[in-house]
Short mmCIF file of C-alpha atoms in Angstrom, two decimals:
data_model
loop_
_atom_site.label_atom_id
_atom_site.label_comp_id
_atom_site.label_asym_id
_atom_site.label_seq_id
_atom_site.Cartn_x
_atom_site.Cartn_y
_atom_site.Cartn_z
CA MET A 260 -22.16 8.99 15.94
CA ARG A 261 -19.22 10.32 13.97
CA TRP A 262 -18.90 9.37 10.27
CA TRP A 263 -15.87 9.38 7.96
CA THR A 264 -16.13 9.15 4.13
CA GLY A 265 -13.27 7.74 2.03
CA ILE A 266 -12.58 5.64 -1.01
CA GLY A 267 -11.00 2.21 -1.18
CA VAL A 268 -9.18 1.15 -4.36
CA MET A 269 -8.08 -2.45 -5.04
CA SER A 270 -6.28 -3.81 -8.07
CA GLY A 271 -5.18 -7.33 -7.23
CA SER A 272 -3.42 -10.40 -8.56
CA SER A 273 -6.51 -11.57 -10.55
CA LEU A 274 -5.89 -8.71 -13.08
CA ASP A 275 -9.60 -8.26 -13.61
CA GLY A 276 -9.67 -4.53 -13.13
CA VAL A 277 -9.63 -1.82 -10.49
CA ASP A 278 -12.32 -1.93 -7.88
CA LEU A 279 -13.37 1.41 -6.33
CA ALA A 280 -15.72 1.69 -3.38
CA LEU A 281 -16.99 4.98 -1.85
CA CYS A 282 -17.46 4.04 1.80
CA ARG A 283 -18.70 5.60 5.03
CA PHE A 284 -17.50 4.37 8.40
CA GLY A 285 -19.17 5.37 11.69
CA ARG A 286 -18.43 4.74 15.34
CA GLU A 287 -19.84 5.84 18.62
CA GLN A 288 -17.55 6.07 21.63
CA GLY A 289 -17.32 2.67 23.31
CA ALA A 290 -19.25 1.00 20.48
CA GLY A 291 -18.26 -0.99 17.40
CA TRP A 292 -17.81 0.11 13.81
CA GLN A 293 -20.56 0.55 11.26
CA PHE A 294 -20.09 0.94 7.53
CA GLU A 295 -21.84 1.28 4.23
CA ILE A 296 -20.70 1.09 0.63
CA GLN A 297 -22.39 4.10 -0.99
CA GLU A 298 -21.24 3.60 -4.54
CA ALA A 299 -18.85 1.19 -6.26
CA GLU A 300 -17.45 0.48 -9.73
CA THR A 301 -14.94 -1.78 -11.44
CA VAL A 302 -12.78 -0.09 -14.12
CA GLY A 303 -10.99 -2.35 -16.56
CA LEU A 304 -7.31 -2.33 -16.88
CA GLY A 305 -7.48 -2.08 -20.64
CA ALA A 306 -5.58 -4.21 -23.12
CA GLU A 307 -2.26 -2.28 -22.77
CA TRP A 308 -2.03 -2.63 -18.98
CA LEU A 309 -3.22 -6.19 -19.00
CA ASN A 310 -0.58 -7.04 -21.55
CA ARG A 311 2.13 -5.23 -19.55
CA LEU A 312 1.20 -6.98 -16.28
CA GLN A 313 1.19 -10.40 -17.89
CA ARG A 314 4.83 -9.76 -18.93
CA ILE A 315 6.32 -8.49 -15.67
CA ARG A 316 9.03 -11.15 -15.60
CA GLU A 317 10.45 -9.52 -18.72
CA TRP A 318 10.80 -6.10 -17.25
CA SER A 319 14.21 -4.56 -16.54
CA ALA A 320 14.74 -2.48 -13.41
CA PRO A 321 14.21 0.87 -15.23
CA GLU A 322 11.04 -0.51 -16.80
CA LEU A 323 9.73 -1.64 -13.47
CA LEU A 324 10.19 1.91 -12.12
CA GLU A 325 8.66 3.40 -15.23
CA HIS A 326 5.58 1.20 -14.89
CA HIS A 327 5.42 1.92 -11.15
CA PHE A 328 5.12 5.61 -11.81
CA ALA A 329 2.84 5.17 -14.87
CA PHE A 330 0.46 2.96 -12.95
CA GLY A 331 0.31 5.63 -10.27
CA HIS A 332 -0.84 8.11 -12.84
CA PHE A 333 -3.35 5.55 -14.15
CA LEU A 334 -4.80 4.94 -10.70
CA GLY A 335 -4.87 8.67 -9.94
CA ARG A 336 -6.86 9.42 -13.03
CA VAL A 337 -9.28 6.50 -12.40
CA ILE A 338 -9.99 7.84 -8.86
CA ARG A 339 -10.43 11.34 -10.02
CA ARG A 340 -12.89 10.37 -12.76
CA PHE A 341 -14.81 8.06 -10.34
CA LEU A 342 -15.31 10.90 -7.90
CA SER A 343 -15.93 13.75 -10.35
CA ARG A 344 -18.64 11.88 -12.26
CA ARG A 345 -20.50 11.48 -8.93
CA GLY A 346 -19.75 14.95 -7.52
CA LYS A 347 -18.34 13.31 -4.38
CA ALA A 348 -15.73 14.56 -1.93
CA VAL A 349 -13.76 12.24 0.37
CA ASN A 350 -11.29 12.62 3.16
CA TRP A 351 -8.71 9.94 2.14
CA ALA A 352 -8.06 6.99 -0.15
CA GLY A 353 -6.75 3.54 0.87
CA ILE A 354 -5.11 1.95 -2.13
CA HIS A 355 -3.64 -1.43 -3.00
CA GLY A 356 -2.06 -2.03 -6.31
CA PRO A 357 -1.12 -5.38 -7.95
CA THR A 358 1.51 -7.25 -5.91
CA LEU A 359 4.30 -7.99 -8.39
CA PHE A 360 6.88 -9.36 -5.93
CA HIS A 361 6.27 -10.69 -2.46
CA ARG A 362 9.32 -12.16 -0.77
CA PRO A 363 9.05 -11.64 2.95
CA ARG A 364 11.84 -14.11 3.72
CA GLN A 365 14.13 -11.88 1.67
CA GLY A 366 12.69 -8.80 3.39
CA PHE A 367 10.66 -7.08 0.68
CA THR A 368 7.31 -6.86 -1.01
CA PHE A 369 6.28 -4.67 -3.92
CA GLN A 370 2.83 -3.30 -5.01
CA LEU A 371 2.68 -1.42 -8.32
CA GLY A 372 1.51 2.25 -8.32
CA ALA A 373 3.57 4.97 -6.68
CA GLY A 374 1.67 6.66 -3.86
CA GLU A 375 3.25 10.10 -4.34
CA VAL A 376 2.23 10.01 -7.99
CA ILE A 377 -1.32 8.96 -7.16
CA ALA A 378 -1.64 11.84 -4.65
CA CYS A 379 -0.74 14.34 -7.42
CA HIS A 380 -4.22 13.63 -8.87
CA THR A 381 -6.20 14.19 -5.63
CA ASP A 382 -6.96 16.84 -3.06
CA PHE A 383 -6.98 14.43 -0.10
CA PRO A 384 -4.40 12.16 1.62
CA VAL A 385 -3.59 8.73 0.03
CA VAL A 386 -2.47 5.69 1.99
CA THR A 387 -0.59 2.89 0.09
CA ASP A 388 2.00 0.12 0.77
CA PHE A 389 0.18 -1.39 3.79
CA ARG A 390 2.47 -4.49 3.80
CA HIS A 391 5.90 -2.91 3.89
CA GLN A 392 6.37 -2.33 7.58
CA ASP A 393 5.15 -5.71 8.56
CA VAL A 394 7.68 -7.35 6.25
CA ALA A 395 10.43 -5.06 7.69
CA LEU A 396 9.38 -6.32 11.22
CA GLY A 397 9.85 -9.88 10.07
CA GLY A 398 6.23 -10.69 9.15
CA GLN A 399 4.57 -11.96 6.00
CA GLY A 400 2.88 -8.61 5.23
CA ALA A 401 -0.34 -10.63 4.94
CA PRO A 402 -3.11 -11.34 5.59
CA LEU A 403 -4.36 -7.78 6.24
CA VAL A 404 -8.05 -8.56 5.87
CA PRO A 405 -8.72 -10.49 9.16
CA LEU A 406 -8.23 -7.61 11.58
CA CYS A 407 -10.64 -5.49 9.56
CA GLU A 408 -13.15 -8.28 9.21
CA ARG A 409 -13.24 -8.85 12.94
CA LEU A 410 -13.99 -5.13 13.47
CA LEU A 411 -16.56 -4.80 10.72
CA PHE A 412 -18.25 -8.23 10.95
CA PRO A 413 -17.89 -9.13 14.64
CA GLY A 414 -20.80 -11.57 14.85
CA ILE A 415 -19.74 -13.96 12.07
CA PRO A 416 -17.62 -16.94 13.17
CA PHE A 417 -15.93 -17.69 9.74
CA LEU A 418 -15.34 -15.41 6.80
CA VAL A 419 -14.07 -16.60 3.46
CA ASN A 420 -12.91 -14.08 0.90
CA LEU A 421 -12.84 -15.30 -2.71
CA GLY A 422 -10.38 -12.88 -4.28
CA GLY A 423 -7.28 -13.32 -6.39
CA ILE A 424 -6.12 -15.27 -3.26
CA VAL A 425 -8.73 -17.02 -1.15
CA ASN A 426 -8.30 -16.31 2.52
CA LEU A 427 -10.11 -17.30 5.74
CA THR A 428 -10.75 -15.30 8.94
CA THR A 429 -11.79 -16.96 12.23
CA ALA A 430 -12.03 -15.50 15.73
CA ALA A 431 -8.49 -16.60 16.44
CA ALA A 432 -6.71 -16.81 13.11
CA GLY A 433 -6.49 -15.42 9.61
CA PHE A 434 -4.48 -16.90 6.74
CA ASP A 435 -4.38 -17.48 3.00
CA VAL A 436 -6.08 -20.74 1.89
CA CYS A 437 -5.24 -21.01 -1.82
CA VAL A 438 -4.90 -19.12 -5.02
CA GLY A 439 -8.37 -18.19 -6.27
CA ASN A 440 -9.46 -15.86 -9.15
CA GLN A 441 -5.85 -15.39 -10.18
CA ALA A 442 -5.85 -18.89 -11.65
CA LEU A 443 -9.50 -19.06 -12.68
CA ASN A 444 -9.24 -15.81 -14.60
CA GLU A 445 -6.12 -16.82 -16.41
CA LEU A 446 -7.69 -20.15 -17.48
CA ALA A 447 -10.75 -18.28 -18.74
CA ARG A 448 -8.53 -15.95 -20.78
CA ALA A 449 -6.73 -18.98 -22.20
CA ALA A 450 -10.10 -20.33 -23.39
CA ASP A 451 -11.10 -16.96 -24.91
CA SER A 452 -8.89 -13.90 -24.99
CA GLY A 453 -11.98 -11.78 -24.86
CA LEU A 454 -12.88 -12.99 -21.41
CA ASP A 455 -11.68 -11.43 -18.21
CA CYS A 456 -13.19 -14.26 -16.06
CA ASP A 457 -15.31 -17.39 -16.22
CA ARG A 458 -18.67 -15.67 -15.73
CA GLU A 459 -20.99 -17.59 -13.42
CA GLY A 460 -18.57 -20.55 -13.76
CA ARG A 461 -20.10 -21.52 -17.09
CA LEU A 462 -16.89 -22.96 -18.58
CA ALA A 463 -16.08 -24.88 -15.41
CA ARG A 464 -19.52 -26.28 -15.25
CA ARG A 465 -19.11 -27.75 -18.75
CA GLY A 466 -15.84 -29.48 -17.77
CA SER A 467 -15.11 -32.62 -15.75
CA VAL A 468 -12.75 -32.96 -12.79
CA ALA A 469 -9.42 -34.54 -13.81
CA PRO A 470 -8.51 -36.83 -10.84
CA GLN A 471 -4.76 -36.82 -11.47
CA LEU A 472 -4.55 -33.03 -11.71
CA LEU A 473 -6.68 -32.63 -8.58
CA GLU A 474 -4.38 -34.97 -6.71
CA GLN A 475 -1.36 -32.99 -7.78
CA LEU A 476 -2.92 -29.72 -6.79
CA ASN A 477 -3.97 -30.92 -3.41
CA ALA A 478 -0.53 -32.45 -2.71
CA LEU A 479 1.41 -29.16 -3.12
CA PRO A 480 3.75 -28.78 -0.02
CA TRP A 481 2.63 -25.28 0.80
CA TYR A 482 -0.72 -26.55 1.99
CA ARG A 483 1.00 -28.43 4.91
CA LYS A 484 2.37 -25.18 6.32
CA SER A 485 0.86 -23.85 9.52
CA PRO A 486 -0.36 -20.24 9.87
CA PRO A 487 0.66 -17.50 9.64
CA LYS A 488 1.08 -18.11 5.92
CA ALA A 489 0.50 -16.11 2.81
CA LEU A 490 0.53 -16.71 -0.92
CA ASP A 491 1.72 -14.54 -3.81
CA ARG A 492 1.80 -14.45 -7.59
CA GLU A 493 5.35 -15.77 -7.78
CA TRP A 494 4.37 -18.98 -5.93
CA TYR A 495 1.39 -19.35 -8.30
CA GLU A 496 3.59 -19.00 -11.39
CA ARG A 497 6.35 -21.28 -10.00
CA GLU A 498 4.35 -24.02 -8.34
CA LEU A 499 0.78 -24.10 -9.44
CA ARG A 500 0.53 -22.63 -12.95
CA PRO A 501 2.69 -25.25 -14.63
CA LEU A 502 0.29 -27.93 -13.43
CA LEU A 503 -2.72 -26.13 -14.88
CA PHE A 504 -1.12 -25.36 -18.23
CA GLU A 505 0.77 -28.55 -18.92
CA GLY A 506 -1.63 -29.35 -21.72
CA ARG A 507 -2.94 -32.76 -20.78
CA ASN A 508 -6.49 -31.55 -20.02
CA SER A 509 -8.86 -29.18 -21.75
CA ILE A 510 -9.31 -25.71 -20.31
CA GLU A 511 -12.84 -26.57 -19.22
CA ASP A 512 -11.55 -29.59 -17.36
CA CYS A 513 -8.77 -27.51 -15.79
CA LEU A 514 -11.41 -24.96 -14.60
CA ALA A 515 -13.70 -27.71 -13.23
CA THR A 516 -10.70 -29.29 -11.42
CA TYR A 517 -9.45 -26.03 -10.06
CA VAL A 518 -12.92 -25.09 -8.74
CA GLU A 519 -12.90 -28.46 -6.98
CA HIS A 520 -9.44 -27.73 -5.63
CA ILE A 521 -10.60 -24.43 -4.09
CA ALA A 522 -13.61 -26.16 -2.52
CA ASP A 523 -11.27 -28.80 -1.11
CA CYS A 524 -8.94 -26.18 0.36
CA VAL A 525 -11.74 -24.17 2.04
CA ALA A 526 -13.30 -27.35 3.49
CA ARG A 527 -9.90 -28.57 4.72
CA SER A 528 -9.13 -25.21 6.32
CA LEU A 529 -12.44 -25.28 8.25
CA ARG A 530 -12.44 -28.94 9.14
CA SER A 531 -10.39 -28.60 12.33
CA LYS A 532 -12.51 -25.60 13.33
CA GLU A 533 -15.95 -26.91 12.48
CA GLU A 534 -18.85 -26.40 14.86
CA LEU A 535 -22.18 -27.95 14.06
CA GLY A 536 -24.49 -25.20 12.90
CA ALA A 537 -21.71 -22.61 12.65
CA SER A 538 -21.96 -20.11 9.86
CA VAL A 539 -19.48 -18.80 7.35
CA MET A 540 -19.88 -15.70 5.16
CA ILE A 541 -18.58 -16.02 1.55
CA SER A 542 -17.77 -12.77 -0.21
CA GLY A 543 -15.28 -11.32 -2.74
CA GLY A 544 -15.24 -11.19 -6.50
CA GLY A 545 -15.37 -15.01 -6.75
CA ASN A 546 -18.75 -14.93 -5.21
CA ARG A 547 -20.11 -14.15 -8.63
CA ASN A 548 -18.89 -17.55 -9.80
CA ARG A 549 -21.99 -19.48 -9.01
CA TYR A 550 -20.48 -22.86 -9.78
CA LEU A 551 -17.57 -22.15 -7.43
CA VAL A 552 -19.94 -21.10 -4.68
CA GLU A 553 -22.10 -24.12 -5.17
CA ARG A 554 -19.16 -26.53 -4.77
CA ILE A 555 -17.94 -24.75 -1.65
CA GLU A 556 -21.53 -24.73 -0.16
CA GLN A 557 -21.89 -28.42 -0.80
CA ARG A 558 -18.53 -29.27 0.79
CA LEU A 559 -19.25 -27.14 3.90
CA ALA A 560 -22.74 -28.52 4.24
CA GLU A 561 -21.13 -31.99 4.61
CA GLN A 562 -19.36 -30.52 7.66
CA GLY A 563 -22.44 -28.95 9.20
CA ILE A 564 -21.45 -25.43 8.30
CA VAL A 565 -24.16 -23.05 7.08
CA VAL A 566 -23.09 -20.56 4.32
CA MET A 567 -24.19 -16.93 4.56
CA ASN A 568 -23.95 -15.45 1.06
CA SER A 569 -23.45 -11.78 0.16
CA ARG A 570 -24.08 -12.37 -3.49
CA GLU A 571 -26.87 -9.74 -3.83
CA SER A 572 -24.90 -6.91 -2.12
CA ASP A 573 -21.87 -4.83 -3.10
CA LEU A 574 -19.76 -6.96 -0.70
CA ASP A 575 -19.52 -9.74 -3.25
CA LEU A 576 -17.36 -7.66 -5.52
CA TYR A 577 -16.10 -4.80 -3.43
CA LYS A 578 -15.27 -6.15 0.06
CA GLU A 579 -11.54 -5.89 -0.53
CA ALA A 580 -11.95 -2.24 -1.66
CA LEU A 581 -13.97 -1.66 1.49
CA ILE A 582 -11.24 -3.25 3.58
CA PHE A 583 -8.53 -1.04 2.08
CA ALA A 584 -10.63 2.09 2.63
CA PHE A 585 -10.93 1.01 6.28
CA LEU A 586 -7.21 0.27 6.50
CA GLY A 587 -6.54 3.77 5.26
CA LEU A 588 -8.92 5.29 7.82
CA LEU A 589 -7.20 3.46 10.65
CA ASN A 590 -3.83 4.75 9.44
CA LEU A 591 -5.31 8.28 9.33
CA LEU A 592 -6.51 7.87 12.92
CA GLY A 593 -3.14 6.44 14.01
CA THR A 594 -4.90 3.25 15.05
CA VAL A 595 -3.47 -0.30 14.74
CA ASN A 596 -4.44 -1.77 11.42
CA VAL A 597 -2.03 -4.75 11.08
CA ASP A 598 -2.30 -7.74 13.53
CA GLY A 599 1.21 -9.08 13.84
CA GLN A 600 0.04 -12.31 15.44
CA ARG A 601 -1.68 -13.17 12.16
CA THR A 602 1.12 -11.94 9.86
CA GLY A 603 3.90 -13.40 11.85
CA SER A 604 5.74 -10.22 12.85
CA GLY A 605 4.30 -10.54 16.34
CA ILE A 606 3.88 -6.74 16.63
CA GLU A 607 0.67 -4.77 16.29
CA HIS A 608 1.32 -1.66 14.32
CA VAL A 609 -0.07 1.07 12.02
CA GLY A 610 0.76 -0.01 8.47
CA GLY A 611 0.67 2.11 5.29
CA SER A 612 2.60 4.98 3.76
CA LEU A 613 0.75 8.30 3.92
CA HIS A 614 1.04 10.69 0.94
CA PHE A 615 -0.25 14.25 0.85
CA PRO A 616 -1.37 15.92 -2.39
CA PRO A 617 0.21 19.18 -3.46
CA ARG A 618 -2.78 21.28 -2.31
CA VAL A 619 -3.44 19.73 1.17
CA SER A 620 -1.39 20.01 4.30
CA GLY A 621 -1.19 17.41 7.05
CA GLU A 622 -3.54 19.32 9.35
CA LEU A 623 -6.47 16.97 8.75
CA VAL A 624 -4.43 13.99 9.71
CA ARG A 625 -3.03 15.64 12.85
CA ARG A 626 -6.49 16.65 13.89
CA GLU A 627 -7.96 13.14 13.31
CA ARG A 628 -5.13 11.47 15.14
CA SER A 629 -5.35 13.95 18.06
CA GLU A 630 -9.05 13.38 18.42
CA SER A 631 -8.68 9.59 18.17
CA SER A 632 -5.99 9.57 20.75
CA GLY A 633 -8.11 11.70 23.07
CA LYS A 634 -11.00 9.27 22.86
CA ARG A 635 -8.73 6.35 23.73
CA SER A 636 -7.18 8.05 26.77
#
């Protein structure tokens, strides 16, 4: 079996830090993929970056470009420190920065952190901007996770990822379900500026569900759309955030209500696909919110669906970093990593922009792609 070692880096819409996962992927000819997360860490954004990212609507065009380059330097330094402290060498990095603007209908999407700048801090290729080509082809640029989940977790019927956005993968589909940690984390910070999230769901557990707010949340028109469909921070700030912060309910009650809303959305998404005794794996950073997971488990149990939980493994926090490491590897190999049937472009393609560091040529990539092509022929 041949093994590849790389690093996945994810800094998402929840603004709870930068997740880094050192990963190995292996495959024998004619067989499926195997993987392991060797080491992982979450690095905080720090007060300065958190403050900047909470004010993106105030940025001018020059400020946006300034921050795009500055965040590239920030990510590059974070990656270099992560690897140097461990004495590890990798062959590539797959990186996703915070999505600031996602407007596929207008033909663009934008993730913060310039790839060419990040590559200046490394001695290996860097792959970024996985969504751009799909949007250019007429797709949503999302979701990217389902194709990888089907390759890495082939025996699991349903997979729910509790990230900044909650998404669902089935054998036939993959789509965003609702906003997740993005809303929960902001509510937690509103309760206490020193918090980056509602740990274990303690604040939500103290609150009570507000029936009127829950009804308003569940009635949002976006939920009636059919897949392929994807959510973004702009929709959250325009449609959902005003409901949560209108001031009629306490923060604890808003948290309890939004947890119930997520459980409703997950259960509703699986209702038409339910199979008695079927199993679903829940993972992602929100898996650490025990109250949230309990509410989802209870709702799914009512539908005869058994929950497989990854809470005690690195998958609960670092699955998205693992996925972006894998997306980067597939790009390196010249292998399809975007399923256009799920994103809406209708075209399978190799997504991601490849950036070489100053001290490395493209020979590694050419060799990998040549070998991969030879194995497929």
